[in-house]
């Protein structure tokens, strides 16, 4: 299903379109899961129009929490919720099976936790994020700092080059107080097996492959409108 021609829209406008389109997956009375990033920011802004109809949101980052609260949307602790009907989040890459790479915004650990609470993951993205095979985008991996060297060497054995993510001249520190490696040069043809394997390496907090927590729906902003993909 597509909405009318949007060929002249910018990437930012496409993000606004998919952010607004995601409102139809929000059920009145429910607590919803909210991701992180520029596309989700559009969703949060749209969600403000429904704030009196929902029971609240579980957030995946400090940044999203601040935005939700600023708009008057109640934010709940994930430990006070046993399940969520839906989790809405962006992606750095998504393939035709709903498998994703995430973590460009460094929020991958909390994103995976909140996604795991939800019955359904609705990914919102512009069409630049749709890929045949995951791995073009440098794979984010949240790590315990003392394991950086060994994990870098393990990725090198898989053909990947890991770089410590920096911010303002120092290693970026996540909301969880850890560091991020960005790994280039990987071709992730079996995302389920890859996620399972890398998640077990000592010192890996979270790998940015979302295969076990894949999307069930993707709302993709395209030149032809918002395309709904179901997996
Ligand atoms: C943050 C993420 C984001 O979902 C991902 O980086 C996409 O962000 P954007 O919507 O800004 O392109 O995983 O950790």
Short mmCIF file of C-alpha atoms and ligand atoms in Angstrom, two decimals:
data_model
loop_
_atom_site.label_atom_id
_atom_site.label_comp_id
_atom_site.label_asym_id
_atom_site.label_seq_id
_atom_site.Cartn_x
_atom_site.Cartn_y
_atom_site.Cartn_z
CA UNK A 1 0.00 0.00 0.00
CA UNK A 2 1.40 3.41 -0.92
CA UNK A 3 0.39 7.01 -0.42
CA UNK A 4 0.52 9.46 -3.39
CA UNK A 5 3.68 10.47 -5.27
CA UNK A 6 6.34 12.01 -3.00
CA UNK A 7 9.26 12.24 -5.44
CA UNK A 8 9.97 15.85 -4.52
CA UNK A 9 10.17 15.21 -0.77
CA UNK A 10 13.47 15.46 1.07
CA UNK A 11 14.82 12.66 3.26
CA UNK A 12 13.72 14.67 6.30
CA UNK A 13 10.19 14.95 4.93
CA UNK A 14 10.11 11.21 4.23
CA UNK A 15 11.05 10.63 7.88
CA UNK A 16 8.15 12.86 8.92
CA UNK A 17 5.77 10.87 6.70
CA UNK A 18 6.76 7.49 8.16
CA UNK A 19 6.78 8.90 11.68
CA UNK A 20 3.19 10.03 11.21
CA UNK A 21 2.20 6.77 9.48
CA UNK A 22 3.36 4.80 12.53
CA UNK A 23 0.56 6.34 14.61
CA UNK A 24 -1.85 3.79 13.15
CA UNK A 25 0.01 1.04 15.06
CA UNK A 26 -0.57 2.78 18.39
CA UNK A 27 -3.52 1.30 20.26
CA UNK A 28 -5.50 3.50 22.65
CA UNK A 29 -4.93 2.60 26.29
CA UNK A 30 -1.64 0.79 25.69
CA UNK A 31 1.93 1.43 26.79
CA UNK A 32 4.15 1.59 23.70
CA UNK A 33 7.89 1.16 23.17
CA UNK A 34 9.76 4.08 21.63
CA UNK A 35 13.15 3.88 19.90
CA UNK A 36 15.83 6.45 19.24
CA UNK A 37 17.01 8.59 16.32
CA UNK A 38 15.99 11.28 13.88
CA UNK A 39 13.15 9.22 12.38
CA UNK A 40 11.77 8.30 15.79
CA UNK A 41 11.92 11.97 16.76
CA UNK A 42 9.34 12.57 14.01
CA UNK A 43 7.22 9.78 15.47
CA UNK A 44 7.48 11.22 18.98
CA UNK A 45 6.40 14.63 17.69
CA UNK A 46 3.38 13.01 15.99
CA UNK A 47 2.60 10.94 19.09
CA UNK A 48 2.03 14.14 21.07
CA UNK A 49 -1.35 14.41 19.31
CA UNK A 50 -2.35 11.08 20.94
CA UNK A 51 -0.77 11.60 24.35
CA UNK A 52 -4.09 11.56 26.18
CA UNK A 53 -5.08 8.26 24.54
CA UNK A 54 -2.07 6.14 25.55
CA UNK A 55 -1.02 4.84 28.95
CA UNK A 56 2.58 5.96 28.39
CA UNK A 57 5.84 4.99 26.72
CA UNK A 58 8.90 2.91 27.57
CA UNK A 59 11.89 4.72 26.10
CA UNK A 60 15.13 3.33 24.68
CA UNK A 61 17.41 6.27 25.47
CA UNK A 62 17.96 9.35 27.56
CA UNK A 63 17.46 11.47 24.43
CA UNK A 64 14.06 9.95 23.60
CA UNK A 65 12.99 10.15 27.24
CA UNK A 66 13.74 13.86 27.29
CA UNK A 67 11.81 14.44 24.05
CA UNK A 68 8.81 12.41 25.24
CA UNK A 69 8.68 14.22 28.57
CA UNK A 70 9.03 17.64 26.94
CA UNK A 71 5.88 16.86 24.93
CA UNK A 72 3.98 15.71 28.03
CA UNK A 73 4.05 11.99 27.18
CA UNK A 74 4.44 9.87 30.35
CA UNK A 75 7.58 7.70 30.41
CA UNK A 76 7.43 4.41 32.31
CA UNK A 77 10.24 2.26 33.69
CA UNK A 78 10.73 -0.92 31.62
CA UNK A 79 10.66 -2.97 34.84
CA UNK A 80 7.11 -1.80 35.54
CA UNK A 81 5.86 -3.29 32.29
CA UNK A 82 5.47 -7.00 31.46
CA UNK A 83 4.77 -6.54 27.74
CA UNK A 84 4.29 -3.88 25.10
CA UNK A 85 1.89 -4.13 22.18
CA UNK A 86 4.26 -2.39 19.81
CA UNK A 87 7.78 -1.03 19.61
CA UNK A 88 8.46 1.70 17.06
CA UNK A 89 12.02 2.45 16.02
CA UNK A 90 14.24 3.34 13.09
CA UNK A 91 17.13 1.37 11.62
CA UNK A 92 20.46 1.94 9.95
CA UNK A 93 19.79 -0.96 7.57
CA UNK A 94 16.85 -3.31 7.03
CA UNK A 95 16.70 -6.25 4.65
CA UNK A 96 13.78 -7.97 2.93
CA UNK A 97 13.31 -10.35 5.86
CA UNK A 98 12.97 -7.62 8.51
CA UNK A 99 16.50 -8.16 9.87
CA UNK A 100 18.21 -4.91 10.81
CA UNK A 101 21.44 -3.20 11.76
CA UNK A 102 20.90 -0.63 14.49
CA UNK A 103 22.96 1.48 16.86
CA UNK A 104 24.01 4.42 14.72
CA UNK A 105 22.66 6.54 17.56
CA UNK A 106 24.48 4.42 20.18
CA UNK A 107 21.21 3.29 21.80
CA UNK A 108 21.29 -0.33 20.61
CA UNK A 109 21.35 -2.03 24.03
CA UNK A 110 18.25 -0.35 25.41
CA UNK A 111 16.61 -0.61 21.99
CA UNK A 112 17.06 -4.39 22.02
CA UNK A 113 15.72 -4.63 25.58
CA UNK A 114 12.59 -2.62 24.79
CA UNK A 115 12.09 -4.44 21.46
CA UNK A 116 12.20 -7.76 23.33
CA UNK A 117 9.26 -6.63 25.49
CA UNK A 118 7.07 -5.92 22.47
CA UNK A 119 4.68 -8.16 20.56
CA UNK A 120 5.49 -6.34 17.33
CA UNK A 121 8.42 -4.27 16.05
CA UNK A 122 7.41 -1.58 13.57
CA UNK A 123 10.47 -0.16 11.82
CA UNK A 124 10.20 3.33 10.32
CA UNK A 125 12.81 4.29 7.75
CA UNK A 126 13.42 6.09 4.51
CA UNK A 127 14.23 3.91 1.51
CA UNK A 128 17.99 4.53 1.72
CA UNK A 129 17.96 2.02 4.63
CA UNK A 130 16.66 -0.95 2.59
CA UNK A 131 19.50 -3.34 1.63
CA UNK A 132 19.93 -6.80 0.12
CA UNK A 133 22.57 -7.90 2.63
CA UNK A 134 23.35 -6.32 6.00
CA UNK A 135 26.86 -4.95 6.52
CA UNK A 136 27.30 -1.91 4.32
CA UNK A 137 26.64 0.36 7.32
CA UNK A 138 29.46 -0.03 9.89
CA UNK A 139 28.08 -2.46 12.47
CA UNK A 140 27.75 -0.87 15.95
CA UNK A 141 28.74 -3.10 18.86
CA UNK A 142 28.47 -1.90 22.46
CA UNK A 143 31.35 -3.30 24.47
CA UNK A 144 32.95 -3.33 27.89
CA UNK A 145 36.07 -1.14 27.34
CA UNK A 146 38.60 -3.70 28.68
CA UNK A 147 37.55 -6.13 25.93
CA UNK A 148 38.09 -3.70 23.03
CA UNK A 149 41.35 -5.15 21.76
CA UNK A 150 40.27 -8.79 21.82
CA UNK A 151 36.93 -8.06 20.17
CA UNK A 152 38.69 -5.98 17.50
CA UNK A 153 40.94 -9.00 16.78
CA UNK A 154 37.95 -11.34 16.61
CA UNK A 155 36.24 -9.10 14.06
CA UNK A 156 39.47 -8.97 12.04
CA UNK A 157 39.30 -12.78 11.71
CA UNK A 158 35.85 -12.31 10.12
CA UNK A 159 37.23 -9.68 7.71
CA UNK A 160 35.93 -6.72 9.71
CA UNK A 161 37.75 -3.55 10.74
CA UNK A 162 36.59 -2.25 14.11
CA UNK A 163 37.01 1.38 15.10
CA UNK A 164 36.29 2.86 18.51
CA UNK A 165 33.53 5.48 18.20
CA UNK A 166 34.74 8.88 19.38
CA UNK A 167 32.95 12.03 20.48
CA UNK A 168 34.61 15.38 21.20
CA UNK A 169 38.07 13.77 21.13
CA UNK A 170 37.30 10.98 23.62
CA UNK A 171 35.64 7.55 23.33
CA UNK A 172 31.88 7.95 23.17
CA UNK A 173 30.23 6.77 26.39
CA UNK A 174 26.79 5.21 25.99
CA UNK A 175 23.77 5.69 28.26
CA UNK A 176 25.03 2.48 29.94
CA UNK A 177 28.54 3.82 30.54
CA UNK A 178 30.18 1.61 27.88
CA UNK A 179 31.93 2.11 24.53
CA UNK A 180 30.96 1.44 20.90
CA UNK A 181 32.98 -0.26 18.18
CA UNK A 182 31.90 0.37 14.57
CA UNK A 183 32.86 -2.54 12.33
CA UNK A 184 33.33 -2.09 8.59
CA UNK A 185 33.77 -4.73 5.91
CA UNK A 186 31.29 -7.38 7.10
CA UNK A 187 28.78 -9.19 4.88
CA UNK A 188 26.13 -10.51 7.25
CA UNK A 189 24.35 -13.13 5.17
CA UNK A 190 23.03 -15.13 8.14
CA UNK A 191 21.97 -12.46 10.66
CA UNK A 192 20.47 -14.93 13.16
CA UNK A 193 23.65 -17.02 13.39
CA UNK A 194 25.86 -13.91 13.41
CA UNK A 195 23.91 -12.29 16.24
CA UNK A 196 23.91 -15.49 18.27
CA UNK A 197 27.67 -15.97 17.87
CA UNK A 198 28.89 -12.41 18.48
CA UNK A 199 26.56 -11.95 21.47
CA UNK A 200 28.53 -14.69 23.24
CA UNK A 201 31.95 -13.09 22.89
CA UNK A 202 33.21 -11.96 26.30
CA UNK A 203 32.87 -8.20 26.66
CA UNK A 204 30.17 -7.77 24.04
CA UNK A 205 27.23 -6.00 25.66
CA UNK A 206 25.07 -5.85 22.55
CA UNK A 207 25.71 -6.43 18.85
CA UNK A 208 23.76 -4.13 16.54
CA UNK A 209 22.30 -6.94 14.44
CA UNK A 210 18.59 -7.21 15.27
CA UNK A 211 17.66 -10.64 13.96
CA UNK A 212 16.17 -12.29 17.04
CA UNK A 213 14.35 -8.97 17.56
CA UNK A 214 13.62 -8.39 13.87
CA UNK A 215 10.89 -6.12 12.53
CA UNK A 216 7.47 -7.56 11.76
CA UNK A 217 6.52 -4.42 9.82
CA UNK A 218 8.53 -1.74 8.02
CA UNK A 219 7.02 1.58 6.99
CA UNK A 220 9.40 2.69 4.27
CA UNK A 221 9.39 6.26 2.98
CA UNK A 222 9.83 6.06 -0.81
CA UNK A 223 9.40 8.30 -3.84
CA UNK A 224 6.06 6.52 -4.33
CA UNK A 225 4.89 7.18 -0.77
CA UNK A 226 4.89 5.15 2.44
CA UNK A 227 5.32 1.50 1.52
CA UNK A 228 4.21 -1.06 4.13
CA UNK A 229 6.36 -4.20 4.23
CA UNK A 230 5.29 -7.12 6.41
CA UNK A 231 7.66 -9.91 7.32
C1 LIG B 1 19.92 4.44 17.28
C2 LIG B 1 19.38 3.64 16.14
C3 LIG B 1 18.54 4.35 15.14
O1 LIG B 1 17.32 3.69 15.05
C4 LIG B 1 19.24 4.33 13.82
O2 LIG B 1 20.54 4.85 13.98
C5 LIG B 1 18.47 5.12 12.78
O3 LIG B 1 18.52 6.48 13.11
P1 LIG B 1 17.94 7.59 12.18
O4 LIG B 1 16.45 7.47 12.22
O5 LIG B 1 18.44 8.88 12.77
O6 LIG B 1 18.49 7.38 10.77
O7 LIG B 1 19.59 2.47 16.02
O8 LIG B 1 20.76 3.67 18.08
#
